PDB file of C-alpha atoms in Angstrom:
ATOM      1  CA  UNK Y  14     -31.422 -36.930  21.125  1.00 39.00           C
ATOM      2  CA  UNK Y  15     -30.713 -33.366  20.064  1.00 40.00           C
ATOM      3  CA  UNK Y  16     -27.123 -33.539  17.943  1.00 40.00           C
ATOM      4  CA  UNK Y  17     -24.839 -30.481  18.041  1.00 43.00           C
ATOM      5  CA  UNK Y  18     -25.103 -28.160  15.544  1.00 38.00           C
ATOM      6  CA  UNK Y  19     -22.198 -28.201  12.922  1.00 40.00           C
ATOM      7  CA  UNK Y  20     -19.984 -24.763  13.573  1.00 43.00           C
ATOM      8  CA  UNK Y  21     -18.992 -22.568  10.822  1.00 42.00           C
ATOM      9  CA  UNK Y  22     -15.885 -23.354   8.575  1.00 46.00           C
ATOM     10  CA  UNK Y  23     -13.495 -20.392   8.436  1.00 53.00           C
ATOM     11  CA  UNK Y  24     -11.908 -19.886   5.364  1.00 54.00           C
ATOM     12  CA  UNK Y  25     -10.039 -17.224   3.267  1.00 55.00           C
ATOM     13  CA  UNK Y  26     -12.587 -15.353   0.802  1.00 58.00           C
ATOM     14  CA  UNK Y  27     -12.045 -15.943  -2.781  1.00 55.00           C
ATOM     15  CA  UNK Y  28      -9.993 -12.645  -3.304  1.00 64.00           C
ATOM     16  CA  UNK Y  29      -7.686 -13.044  -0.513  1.00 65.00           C
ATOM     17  CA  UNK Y  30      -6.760 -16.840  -1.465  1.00 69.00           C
ATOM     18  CA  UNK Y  31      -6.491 -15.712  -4.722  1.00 81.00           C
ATOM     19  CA  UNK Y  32      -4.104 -12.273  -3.958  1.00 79.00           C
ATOM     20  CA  UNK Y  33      -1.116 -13.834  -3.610  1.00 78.00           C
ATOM     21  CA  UNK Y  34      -1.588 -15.326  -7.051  1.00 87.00           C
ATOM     22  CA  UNK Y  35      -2.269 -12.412  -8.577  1.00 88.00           C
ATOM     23  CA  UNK Y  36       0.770 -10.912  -7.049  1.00 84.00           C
ATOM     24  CA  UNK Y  37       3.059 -13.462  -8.036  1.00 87.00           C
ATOM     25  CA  UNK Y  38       1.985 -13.124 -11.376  1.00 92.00           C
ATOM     26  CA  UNK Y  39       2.247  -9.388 -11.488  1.00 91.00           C
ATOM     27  CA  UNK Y  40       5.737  -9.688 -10.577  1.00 87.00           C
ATOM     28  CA  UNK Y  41       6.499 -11.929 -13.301  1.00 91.00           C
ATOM     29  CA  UNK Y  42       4.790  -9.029 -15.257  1.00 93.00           C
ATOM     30  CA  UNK Y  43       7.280  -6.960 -14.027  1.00 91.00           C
ATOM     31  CA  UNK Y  44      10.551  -9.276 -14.401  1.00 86.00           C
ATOM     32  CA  UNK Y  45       9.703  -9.693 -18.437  1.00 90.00           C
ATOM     33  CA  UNK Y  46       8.744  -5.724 -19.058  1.00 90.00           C
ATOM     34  CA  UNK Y  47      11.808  -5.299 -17.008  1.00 86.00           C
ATOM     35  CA  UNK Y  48      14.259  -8.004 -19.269  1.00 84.00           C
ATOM     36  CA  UNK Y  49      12.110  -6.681 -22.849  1.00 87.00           C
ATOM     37  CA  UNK Y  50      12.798  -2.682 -22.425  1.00 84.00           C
ATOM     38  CA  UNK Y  51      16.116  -4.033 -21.113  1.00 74.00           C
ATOM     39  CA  UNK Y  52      15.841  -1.646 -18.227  1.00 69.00           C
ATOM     40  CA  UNK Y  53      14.807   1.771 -19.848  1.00 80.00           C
ATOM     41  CA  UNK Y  54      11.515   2.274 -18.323  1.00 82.00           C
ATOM     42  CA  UNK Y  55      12.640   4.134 -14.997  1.00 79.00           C
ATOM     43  CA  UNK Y  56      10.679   7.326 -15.962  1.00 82.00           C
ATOM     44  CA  UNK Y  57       8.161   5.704 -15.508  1.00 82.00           C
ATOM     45  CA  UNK Y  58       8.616   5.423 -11.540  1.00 80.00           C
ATOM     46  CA  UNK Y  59       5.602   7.755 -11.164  1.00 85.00           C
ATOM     47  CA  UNK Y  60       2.960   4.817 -11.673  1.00 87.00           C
ATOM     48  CA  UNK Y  61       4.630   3.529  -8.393  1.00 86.00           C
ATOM     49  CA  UNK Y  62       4.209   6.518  -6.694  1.00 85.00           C
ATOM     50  CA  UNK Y  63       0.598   7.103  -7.545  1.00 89.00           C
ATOM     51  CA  UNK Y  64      -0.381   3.544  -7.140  1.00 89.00           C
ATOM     52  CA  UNK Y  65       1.143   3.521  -3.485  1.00 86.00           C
ATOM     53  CA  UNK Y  66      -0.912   6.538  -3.151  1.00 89.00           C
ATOM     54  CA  UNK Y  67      -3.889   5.283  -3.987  1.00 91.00           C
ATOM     55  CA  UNK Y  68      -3.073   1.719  -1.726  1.00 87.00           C
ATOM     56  CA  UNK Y  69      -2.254   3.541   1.501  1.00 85.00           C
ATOM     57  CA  UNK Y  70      -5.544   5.507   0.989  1.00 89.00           C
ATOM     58  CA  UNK Y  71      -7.432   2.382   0.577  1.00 87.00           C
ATOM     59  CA  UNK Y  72      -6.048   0.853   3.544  1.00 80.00           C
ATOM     60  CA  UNK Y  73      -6.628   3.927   5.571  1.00 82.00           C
ATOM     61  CA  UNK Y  74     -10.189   4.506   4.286  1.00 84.00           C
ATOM     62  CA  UNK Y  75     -11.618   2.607   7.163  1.00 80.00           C
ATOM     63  CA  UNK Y  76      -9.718   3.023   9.774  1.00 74.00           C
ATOM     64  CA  UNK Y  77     -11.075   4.646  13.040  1.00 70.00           C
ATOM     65  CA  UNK Y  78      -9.376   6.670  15.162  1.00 68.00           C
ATOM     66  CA  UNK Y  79     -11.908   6.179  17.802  1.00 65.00           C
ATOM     67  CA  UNK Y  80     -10.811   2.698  18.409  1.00 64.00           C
ATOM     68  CA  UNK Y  81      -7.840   3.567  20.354  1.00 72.00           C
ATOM     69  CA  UNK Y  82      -9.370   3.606  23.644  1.00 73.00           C
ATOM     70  CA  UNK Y  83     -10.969  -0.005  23.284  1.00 69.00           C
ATOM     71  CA  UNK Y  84      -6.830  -1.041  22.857  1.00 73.00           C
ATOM     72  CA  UNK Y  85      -5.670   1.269  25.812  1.00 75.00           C
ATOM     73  CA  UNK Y  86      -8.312  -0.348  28.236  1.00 81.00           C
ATOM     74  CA  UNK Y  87      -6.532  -3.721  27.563  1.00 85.00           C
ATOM     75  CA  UNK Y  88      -3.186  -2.324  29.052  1.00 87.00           C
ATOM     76  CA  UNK Y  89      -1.207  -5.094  29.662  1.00 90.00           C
ATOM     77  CA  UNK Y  90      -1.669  -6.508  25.974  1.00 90.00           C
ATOM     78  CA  UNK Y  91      -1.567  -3.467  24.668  1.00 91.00           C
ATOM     79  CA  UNK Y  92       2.032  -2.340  26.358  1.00 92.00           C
ATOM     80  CA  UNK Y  93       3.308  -5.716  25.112  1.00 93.00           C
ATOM     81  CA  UNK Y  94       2.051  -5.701  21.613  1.00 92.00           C
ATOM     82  CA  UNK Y  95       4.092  -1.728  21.051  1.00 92.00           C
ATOM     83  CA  UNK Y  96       6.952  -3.108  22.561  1.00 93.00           C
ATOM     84  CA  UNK Y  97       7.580  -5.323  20.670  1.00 93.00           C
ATOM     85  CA  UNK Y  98       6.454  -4.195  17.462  1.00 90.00           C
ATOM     86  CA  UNK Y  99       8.020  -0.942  17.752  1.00 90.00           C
ATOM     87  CA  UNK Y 100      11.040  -1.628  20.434  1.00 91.00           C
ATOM     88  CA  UNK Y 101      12.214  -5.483  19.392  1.00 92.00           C
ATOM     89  CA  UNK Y 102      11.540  -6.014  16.399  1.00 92.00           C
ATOM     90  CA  UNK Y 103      12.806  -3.519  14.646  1.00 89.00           C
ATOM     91  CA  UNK Y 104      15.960  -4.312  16.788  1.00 90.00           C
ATOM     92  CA  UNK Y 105      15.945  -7.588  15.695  1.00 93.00           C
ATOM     93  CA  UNK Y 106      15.717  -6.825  11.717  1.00 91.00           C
ATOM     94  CA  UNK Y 107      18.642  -4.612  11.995  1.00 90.00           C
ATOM     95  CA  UNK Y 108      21.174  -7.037  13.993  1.00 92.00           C
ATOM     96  CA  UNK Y 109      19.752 -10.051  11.162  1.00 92.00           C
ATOM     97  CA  UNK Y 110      21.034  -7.306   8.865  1.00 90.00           C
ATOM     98  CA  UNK Y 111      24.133  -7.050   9.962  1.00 91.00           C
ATOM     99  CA  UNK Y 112      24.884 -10.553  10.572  1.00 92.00           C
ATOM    100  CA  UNK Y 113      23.769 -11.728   6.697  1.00 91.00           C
ATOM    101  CA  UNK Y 114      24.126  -8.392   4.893  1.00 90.00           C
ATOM    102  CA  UNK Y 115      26.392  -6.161   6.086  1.00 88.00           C
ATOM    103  CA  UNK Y 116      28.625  -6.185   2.662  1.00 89.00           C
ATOM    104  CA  UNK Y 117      25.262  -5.650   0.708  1.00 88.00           C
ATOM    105  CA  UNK Y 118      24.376  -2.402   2.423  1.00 87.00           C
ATOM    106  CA  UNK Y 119      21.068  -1.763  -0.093  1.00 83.00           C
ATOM    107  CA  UNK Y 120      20.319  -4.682   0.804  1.00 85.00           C
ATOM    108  CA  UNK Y 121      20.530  -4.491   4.131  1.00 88.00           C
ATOM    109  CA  UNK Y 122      18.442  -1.289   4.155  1.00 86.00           C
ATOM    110  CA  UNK Y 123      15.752  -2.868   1.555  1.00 82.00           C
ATOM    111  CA  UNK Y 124      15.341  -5.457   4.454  1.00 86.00           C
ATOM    112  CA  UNK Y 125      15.103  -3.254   7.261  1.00 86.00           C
ATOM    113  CA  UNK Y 126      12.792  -1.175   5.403  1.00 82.00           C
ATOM    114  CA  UNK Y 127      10.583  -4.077   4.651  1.00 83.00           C
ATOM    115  CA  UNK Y 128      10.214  -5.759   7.984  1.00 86.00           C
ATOM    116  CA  UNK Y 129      10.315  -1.916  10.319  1.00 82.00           C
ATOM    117  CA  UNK Y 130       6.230  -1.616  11.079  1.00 79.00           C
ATOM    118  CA  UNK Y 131       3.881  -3.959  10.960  1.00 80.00           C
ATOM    119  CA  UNK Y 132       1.619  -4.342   8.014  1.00 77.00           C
ATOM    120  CA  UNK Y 133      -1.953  -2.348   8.901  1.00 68.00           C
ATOM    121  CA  UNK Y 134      -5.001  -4.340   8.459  1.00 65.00           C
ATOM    122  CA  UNK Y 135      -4.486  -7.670   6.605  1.00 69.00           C
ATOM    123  CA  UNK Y 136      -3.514  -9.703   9.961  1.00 81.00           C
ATOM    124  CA  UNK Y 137      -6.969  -9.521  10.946  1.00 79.00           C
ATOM    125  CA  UNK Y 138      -8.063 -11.767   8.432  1.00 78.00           C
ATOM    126  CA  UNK Y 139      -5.533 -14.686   9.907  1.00 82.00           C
ATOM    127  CA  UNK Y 140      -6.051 -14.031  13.761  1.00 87.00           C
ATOM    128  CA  UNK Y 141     -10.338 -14.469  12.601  1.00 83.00           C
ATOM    129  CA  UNK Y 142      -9.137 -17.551  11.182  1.00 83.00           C
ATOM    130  CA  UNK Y 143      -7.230 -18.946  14.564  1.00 87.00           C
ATOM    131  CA  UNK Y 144      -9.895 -17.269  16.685  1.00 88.00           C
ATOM    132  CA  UNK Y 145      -7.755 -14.669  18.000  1.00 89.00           C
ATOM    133  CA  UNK Y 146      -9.183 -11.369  19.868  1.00 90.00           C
ATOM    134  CA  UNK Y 147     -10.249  -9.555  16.553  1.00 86.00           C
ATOM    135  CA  UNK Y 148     -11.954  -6.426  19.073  1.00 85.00           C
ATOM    136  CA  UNK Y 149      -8.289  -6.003  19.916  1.00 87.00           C
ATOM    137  CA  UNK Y 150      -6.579  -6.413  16.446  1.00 85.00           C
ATOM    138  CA  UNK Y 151      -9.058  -3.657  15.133  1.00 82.00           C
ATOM    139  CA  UNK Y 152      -8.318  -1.502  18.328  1.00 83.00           C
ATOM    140  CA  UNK Y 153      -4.525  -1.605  17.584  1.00 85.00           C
ATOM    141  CA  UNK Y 154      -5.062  -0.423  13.740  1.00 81.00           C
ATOM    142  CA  UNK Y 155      -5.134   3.200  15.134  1.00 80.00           C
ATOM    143  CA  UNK Y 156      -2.939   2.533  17.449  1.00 84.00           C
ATOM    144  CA  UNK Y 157      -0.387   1.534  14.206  1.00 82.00           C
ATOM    145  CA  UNK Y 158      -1.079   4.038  12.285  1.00 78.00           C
ATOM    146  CA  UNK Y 159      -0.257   6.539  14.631  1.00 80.00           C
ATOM    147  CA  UNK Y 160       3.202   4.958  15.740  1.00 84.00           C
ATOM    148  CA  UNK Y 161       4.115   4.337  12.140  1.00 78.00           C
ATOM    149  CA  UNK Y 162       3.412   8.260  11.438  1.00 74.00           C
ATOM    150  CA  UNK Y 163       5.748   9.265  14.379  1.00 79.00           C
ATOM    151  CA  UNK Y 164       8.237   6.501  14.556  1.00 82.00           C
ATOM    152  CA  UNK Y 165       9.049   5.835  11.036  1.00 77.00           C
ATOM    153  CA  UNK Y 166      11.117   9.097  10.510  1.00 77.00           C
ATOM    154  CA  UNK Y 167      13.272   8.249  13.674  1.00 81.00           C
ATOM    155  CA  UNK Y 168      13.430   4.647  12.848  1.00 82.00           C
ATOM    156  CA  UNK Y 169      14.081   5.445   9.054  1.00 78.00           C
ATOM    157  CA  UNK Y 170      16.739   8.007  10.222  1.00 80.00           C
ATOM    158  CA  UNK Y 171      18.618   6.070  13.132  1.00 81.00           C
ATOM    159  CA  UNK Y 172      18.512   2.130  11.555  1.00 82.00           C
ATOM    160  CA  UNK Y 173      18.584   2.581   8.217  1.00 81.00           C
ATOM    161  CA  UNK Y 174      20.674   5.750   7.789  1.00 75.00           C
ATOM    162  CA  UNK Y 175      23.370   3.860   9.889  1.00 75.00           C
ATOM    163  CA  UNK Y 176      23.621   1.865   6.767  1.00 79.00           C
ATOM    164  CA  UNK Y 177      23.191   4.265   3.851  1.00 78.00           C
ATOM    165  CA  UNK Y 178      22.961   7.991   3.726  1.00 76.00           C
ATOM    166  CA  UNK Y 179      19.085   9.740   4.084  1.00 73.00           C
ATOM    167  CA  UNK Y 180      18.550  13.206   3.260  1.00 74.00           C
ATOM    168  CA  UNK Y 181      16.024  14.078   6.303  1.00 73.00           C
ATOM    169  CA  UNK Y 182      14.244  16.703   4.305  1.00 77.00           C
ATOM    170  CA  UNK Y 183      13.216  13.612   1.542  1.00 75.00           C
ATOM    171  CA  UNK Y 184      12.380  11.698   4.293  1.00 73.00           C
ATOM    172  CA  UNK Y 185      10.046  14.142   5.814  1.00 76.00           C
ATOM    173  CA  UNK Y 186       8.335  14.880   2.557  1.00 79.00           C
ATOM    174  CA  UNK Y 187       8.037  11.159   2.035  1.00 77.00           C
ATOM    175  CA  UNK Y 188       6.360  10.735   5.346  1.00 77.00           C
ATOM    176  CA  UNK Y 189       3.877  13.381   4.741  1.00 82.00           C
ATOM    177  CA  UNK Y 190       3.189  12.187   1.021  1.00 82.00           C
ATOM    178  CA  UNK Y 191       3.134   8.558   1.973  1.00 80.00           C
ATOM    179  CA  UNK Y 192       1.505   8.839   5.246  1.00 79.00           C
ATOM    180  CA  UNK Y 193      -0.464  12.228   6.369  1.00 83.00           C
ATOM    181  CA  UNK Y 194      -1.958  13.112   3.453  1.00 89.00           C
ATOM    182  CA  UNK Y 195      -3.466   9.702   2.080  1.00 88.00           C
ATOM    183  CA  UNK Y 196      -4.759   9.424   6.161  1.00 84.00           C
ATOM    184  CA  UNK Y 197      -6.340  13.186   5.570  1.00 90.00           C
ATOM    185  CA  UNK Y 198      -7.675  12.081   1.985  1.00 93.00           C
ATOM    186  CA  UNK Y 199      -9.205   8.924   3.208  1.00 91.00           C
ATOM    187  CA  UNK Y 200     -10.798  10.688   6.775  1.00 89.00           C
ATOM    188  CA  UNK Y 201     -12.583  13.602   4.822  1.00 94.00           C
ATOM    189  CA  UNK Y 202     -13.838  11.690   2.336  1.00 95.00           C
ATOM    190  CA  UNK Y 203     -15.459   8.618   4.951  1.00 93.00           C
ATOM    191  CA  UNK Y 204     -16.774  11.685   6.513  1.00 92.00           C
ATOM    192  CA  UNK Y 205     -18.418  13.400   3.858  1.00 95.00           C
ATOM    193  CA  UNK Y 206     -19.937  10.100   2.286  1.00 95.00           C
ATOM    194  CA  UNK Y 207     -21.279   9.402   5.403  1.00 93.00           C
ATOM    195  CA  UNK Y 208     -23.141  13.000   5.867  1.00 94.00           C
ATOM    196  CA  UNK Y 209     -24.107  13.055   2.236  1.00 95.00           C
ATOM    197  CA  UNK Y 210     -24.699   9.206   1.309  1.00 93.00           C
ATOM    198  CA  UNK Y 211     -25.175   7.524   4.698  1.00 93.00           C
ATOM    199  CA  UNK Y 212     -23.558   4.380   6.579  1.00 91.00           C
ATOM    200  CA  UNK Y 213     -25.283   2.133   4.397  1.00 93.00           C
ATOM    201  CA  UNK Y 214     -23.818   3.489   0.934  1.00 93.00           C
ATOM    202  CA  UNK Y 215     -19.807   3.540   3.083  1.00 91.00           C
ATOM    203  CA  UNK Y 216     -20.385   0.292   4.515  1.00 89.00           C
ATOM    204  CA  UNK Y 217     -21.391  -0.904   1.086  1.00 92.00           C
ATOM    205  CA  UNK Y 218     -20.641   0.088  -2.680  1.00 93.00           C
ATOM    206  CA  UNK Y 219     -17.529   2.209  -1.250  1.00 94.00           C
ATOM    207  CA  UNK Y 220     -15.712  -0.321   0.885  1.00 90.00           C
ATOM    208  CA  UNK Y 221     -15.944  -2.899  -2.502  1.00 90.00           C
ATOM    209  CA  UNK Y 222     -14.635   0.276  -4.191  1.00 92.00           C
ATOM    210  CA  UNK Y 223     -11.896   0.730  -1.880  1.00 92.00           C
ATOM    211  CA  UNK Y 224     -11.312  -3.078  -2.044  1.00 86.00           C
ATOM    212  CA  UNK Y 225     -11.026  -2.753  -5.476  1.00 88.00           C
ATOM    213  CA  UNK Y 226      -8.830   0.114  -6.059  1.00 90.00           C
ATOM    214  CA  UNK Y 227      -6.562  -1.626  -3.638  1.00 87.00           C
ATOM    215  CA  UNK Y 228      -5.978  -4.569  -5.221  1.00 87.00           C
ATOM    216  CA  UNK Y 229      -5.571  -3.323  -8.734  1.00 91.00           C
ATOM    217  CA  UNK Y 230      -3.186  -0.191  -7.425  1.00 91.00           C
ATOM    218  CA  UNK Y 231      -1.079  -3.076  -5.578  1.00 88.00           C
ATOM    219  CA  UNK Y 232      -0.433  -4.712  -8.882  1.00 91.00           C
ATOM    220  CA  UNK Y 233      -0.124  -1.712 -10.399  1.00 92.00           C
ATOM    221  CA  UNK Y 234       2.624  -1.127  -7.806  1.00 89.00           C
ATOM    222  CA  UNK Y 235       4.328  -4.413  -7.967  1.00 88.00           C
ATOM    223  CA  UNK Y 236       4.489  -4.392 -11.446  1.00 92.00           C
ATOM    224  CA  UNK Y 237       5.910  -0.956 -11.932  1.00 89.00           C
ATOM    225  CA  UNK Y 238       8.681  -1.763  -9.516  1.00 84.00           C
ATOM    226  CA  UNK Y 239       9.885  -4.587 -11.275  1.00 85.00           C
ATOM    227  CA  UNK Y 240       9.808  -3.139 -14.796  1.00 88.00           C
ATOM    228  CA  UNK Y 241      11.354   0.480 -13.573  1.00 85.00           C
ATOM    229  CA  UNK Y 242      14.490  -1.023 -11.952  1.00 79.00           C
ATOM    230  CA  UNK Y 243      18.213  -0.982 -13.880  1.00 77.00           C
ATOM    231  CA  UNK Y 244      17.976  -4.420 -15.877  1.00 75.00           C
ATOM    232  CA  UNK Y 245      18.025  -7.037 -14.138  1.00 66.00           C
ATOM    233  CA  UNK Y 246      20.118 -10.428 -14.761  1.00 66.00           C
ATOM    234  CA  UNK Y 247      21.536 -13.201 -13.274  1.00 64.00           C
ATOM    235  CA  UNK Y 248      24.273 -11.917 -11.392  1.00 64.00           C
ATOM    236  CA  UNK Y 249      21.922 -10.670  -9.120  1.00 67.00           C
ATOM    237  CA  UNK Y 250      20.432 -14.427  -8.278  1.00 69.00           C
ATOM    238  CA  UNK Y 251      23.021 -14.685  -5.146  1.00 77.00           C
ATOM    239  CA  UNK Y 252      21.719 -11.238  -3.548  1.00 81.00           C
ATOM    240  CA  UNK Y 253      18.501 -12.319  -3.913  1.00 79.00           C
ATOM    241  CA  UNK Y 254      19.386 -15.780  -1.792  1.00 84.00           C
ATOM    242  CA  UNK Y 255      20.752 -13.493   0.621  1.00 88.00           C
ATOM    243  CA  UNK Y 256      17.760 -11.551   1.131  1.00 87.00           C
ATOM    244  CA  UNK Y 257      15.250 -14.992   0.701  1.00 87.00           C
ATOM    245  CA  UNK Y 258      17.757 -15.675   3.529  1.00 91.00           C
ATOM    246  CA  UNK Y 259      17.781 -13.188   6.296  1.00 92.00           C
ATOM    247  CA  UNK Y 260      13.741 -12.331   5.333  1.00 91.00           C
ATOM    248  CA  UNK Y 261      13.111 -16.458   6.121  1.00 92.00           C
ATOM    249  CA  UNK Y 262      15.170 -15.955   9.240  1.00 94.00           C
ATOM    250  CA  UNK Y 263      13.718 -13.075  10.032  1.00 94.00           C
ATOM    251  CA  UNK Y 264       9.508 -14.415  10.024  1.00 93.00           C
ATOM    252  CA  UNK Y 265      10.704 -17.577  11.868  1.00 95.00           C
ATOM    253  CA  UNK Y 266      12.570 -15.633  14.728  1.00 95.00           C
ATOM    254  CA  UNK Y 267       9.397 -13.039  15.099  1.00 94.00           C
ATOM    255  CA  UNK Y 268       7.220 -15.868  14.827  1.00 94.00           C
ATOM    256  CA  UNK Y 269       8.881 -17.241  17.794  1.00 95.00           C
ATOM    257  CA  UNK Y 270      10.043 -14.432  19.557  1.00 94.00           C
ATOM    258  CA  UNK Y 271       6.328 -13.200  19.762  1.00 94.00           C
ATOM    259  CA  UNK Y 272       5.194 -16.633  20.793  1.00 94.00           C
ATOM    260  CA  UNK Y 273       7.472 -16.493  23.623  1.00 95.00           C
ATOM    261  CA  UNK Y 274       6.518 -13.223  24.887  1.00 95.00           C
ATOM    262  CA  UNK Y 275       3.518 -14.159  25.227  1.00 93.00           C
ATOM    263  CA  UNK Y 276       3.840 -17.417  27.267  1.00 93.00           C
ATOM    264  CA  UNK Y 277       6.338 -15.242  29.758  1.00 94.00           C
ATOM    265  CA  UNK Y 278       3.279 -12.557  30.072  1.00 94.00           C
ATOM    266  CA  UNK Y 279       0.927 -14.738  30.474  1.00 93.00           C
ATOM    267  CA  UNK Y 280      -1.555 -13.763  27.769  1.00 92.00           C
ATOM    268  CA  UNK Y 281      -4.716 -15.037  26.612  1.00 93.00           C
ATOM    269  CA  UNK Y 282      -4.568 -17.273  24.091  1.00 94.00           C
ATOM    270  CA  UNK Y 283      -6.878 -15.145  21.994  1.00 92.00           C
ATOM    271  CA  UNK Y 284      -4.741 -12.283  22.793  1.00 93.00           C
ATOM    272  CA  UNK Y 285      -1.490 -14.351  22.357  1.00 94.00           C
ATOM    273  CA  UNK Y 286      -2.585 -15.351  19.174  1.00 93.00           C
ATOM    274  CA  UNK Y 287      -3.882 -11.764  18.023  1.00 91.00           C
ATOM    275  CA  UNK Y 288      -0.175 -10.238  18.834  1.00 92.00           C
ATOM    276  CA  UNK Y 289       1.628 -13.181  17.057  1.00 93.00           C
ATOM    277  CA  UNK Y 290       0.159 -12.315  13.694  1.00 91.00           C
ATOM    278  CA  UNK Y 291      -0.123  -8.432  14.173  1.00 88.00           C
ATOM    279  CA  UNK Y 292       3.881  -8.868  14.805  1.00 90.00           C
ATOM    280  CA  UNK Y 293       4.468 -11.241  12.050  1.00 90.00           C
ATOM    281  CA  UNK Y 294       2.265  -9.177   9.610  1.00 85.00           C
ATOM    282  CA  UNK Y 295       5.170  -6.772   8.514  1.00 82.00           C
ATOM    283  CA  UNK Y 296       6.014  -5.026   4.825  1.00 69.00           C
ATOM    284  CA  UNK Y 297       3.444  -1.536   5.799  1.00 70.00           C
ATOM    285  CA  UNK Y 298       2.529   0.072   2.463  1.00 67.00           C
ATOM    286  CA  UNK Y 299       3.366   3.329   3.830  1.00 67.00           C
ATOM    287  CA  UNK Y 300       6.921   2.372   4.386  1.00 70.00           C
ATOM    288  CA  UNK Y 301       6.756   1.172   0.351  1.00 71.00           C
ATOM    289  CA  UNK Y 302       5.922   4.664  -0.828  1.00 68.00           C
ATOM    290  CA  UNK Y 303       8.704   6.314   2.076  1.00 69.00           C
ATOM    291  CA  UNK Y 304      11.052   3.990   0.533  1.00 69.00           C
ATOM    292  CA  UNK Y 305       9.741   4.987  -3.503  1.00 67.00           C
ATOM    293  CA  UNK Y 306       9.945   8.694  -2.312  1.00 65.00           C
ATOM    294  CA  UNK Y 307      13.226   8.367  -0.129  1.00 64.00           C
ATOM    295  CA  UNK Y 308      15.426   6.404  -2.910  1.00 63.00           C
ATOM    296  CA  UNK Y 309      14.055   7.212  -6.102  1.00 58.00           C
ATOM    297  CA  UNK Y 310      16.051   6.846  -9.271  1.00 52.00           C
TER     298      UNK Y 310
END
């Protein structure tokens, strides 16, 4: 009697269960730098700049533009998934806003900034793990980048400036910095590696480089923010309660909200489940370095 094979366990590599570890702990990094200097390290905000820099290129580095018409062909999913990432949500972080934080107006903005566009490229590790449609989660990475790129600007300018002032010239420049050129940087050089060094050598000892340089320029990132803020102390616990608030509110009603859409569409599971985590998957790098370019010091 022939027995069924065991199937494969799906789990989170080393690195990614450790990342949120070494996050953590860079933050705490950044909290005691920050309470040491007693807040006198803000000219050093250009480590946060560069470091963003260096993430968003990293994220982009792989990213194919090519894949757009494998996410086009799926219409229906497709229509749904930009709707409500770029249509509801959005929406729906600004009106949490208001309702929790409409006295705390940086705060407000901080968490409109943080949950606008969906995060590009980490989700696809979580819809692998629930057996989602990844050939449709790596079809919509294009698909993000390009909306972020046109959207943010208008989103950034409409949403948030309703709550504090934007000078749309600083935007602009923060979009290109933040945005176009890391996307140029990272295109030419996958292109060149792959006419000079081949697949193999991109595929290989550059995509752990990338990985790498990721990583390390996140904590770089995390760290610097921390430490490069006005000192910090605890009359600030309450606002940060606030935003724990609204951000828990805010992952629980997209959670849902994307779990319903589905179910009145009629999706796929795998699709259903692919959406649900592209949606949830928010706090975009690029909209980090906007936000490090747009309010600066």
């Amino acid at each position: 009697m022939n027995m069924p094979l065991p199937q494969p366990t799906r789990s989170l590599s080393v690195r990614d269960e450790t990342k949120p570890f070494i996050l953590s702990a860079a933050i705490a990094v950044g909290l005691v730098l920050n309470r040491v200097a007693g807040g006198t390290l803000r000219h050093y905000g250009w480590i946060v700049r560069v470091g963003l820099f260096v993430v968003i290129f990293a994220v982009m580095a792989f990213v194919e533009i090519t894949g757009i018409g494998a996410a086009l062909r799926k219409r229906k999913p497709t229509a749904i998934a930009i709707t409500t990432n770029y249509v509801v949500v959005p929406l729906f972080a600004w009106a949490l806003g208001w309702l929790i934080l409409r006295n705390y107006p940086d705060l407000w903005a901080g968490v409109i900034l943080y949950t606008l566009t969906p995060c590009v490229g980490w989700y696809l590790i979580f819809i692998d793990l629930a057996k989602g449609n990844m050939d449709w989660g790596l079809a919509m990475l294009p698909i993000d980048i390009i909306l972020q790129t046109a959207l943010l600007p208008i989103y950034l300018w409409l949403l948030v400036g309703k709550v504090i002032p934007i000078d749309f010239i600083t935007l602009l420049r923060g979009v290109t910095l933040f945005l176009l050129l890391p996307f140029a940087a990272a295109y030419t050089t996958r292109t060149i590696l792959r006419k000079t060094r081949g697949p193999g050598f991109v595929n290989g000892p550059y995509k752990r480089l990338t990985n790498e340089l990721k990583l390390w320029a996140l904590v770089a990132v995390v760290i610097g923010i921390f430490a490069t803020q006005p000192r910090l102390d605890n009359t600030h616990l309450r606002q940060v309660g606030l935003i724990i608030a609204t951000i828990t509110a805010f992952f629980i009603g997209v959670f849902m909200l994307a779990l319903t859409i589905g179910r009145i569409f009629k999706l796929t599971y795998q699709d259903t489940t692919a959406m649900v985590f592209e949606t949830t998957a928010r706090n975009s790098e690029s909209v980090i370095g906007i936000a490090a370019a747009v309010f600066a010091g």
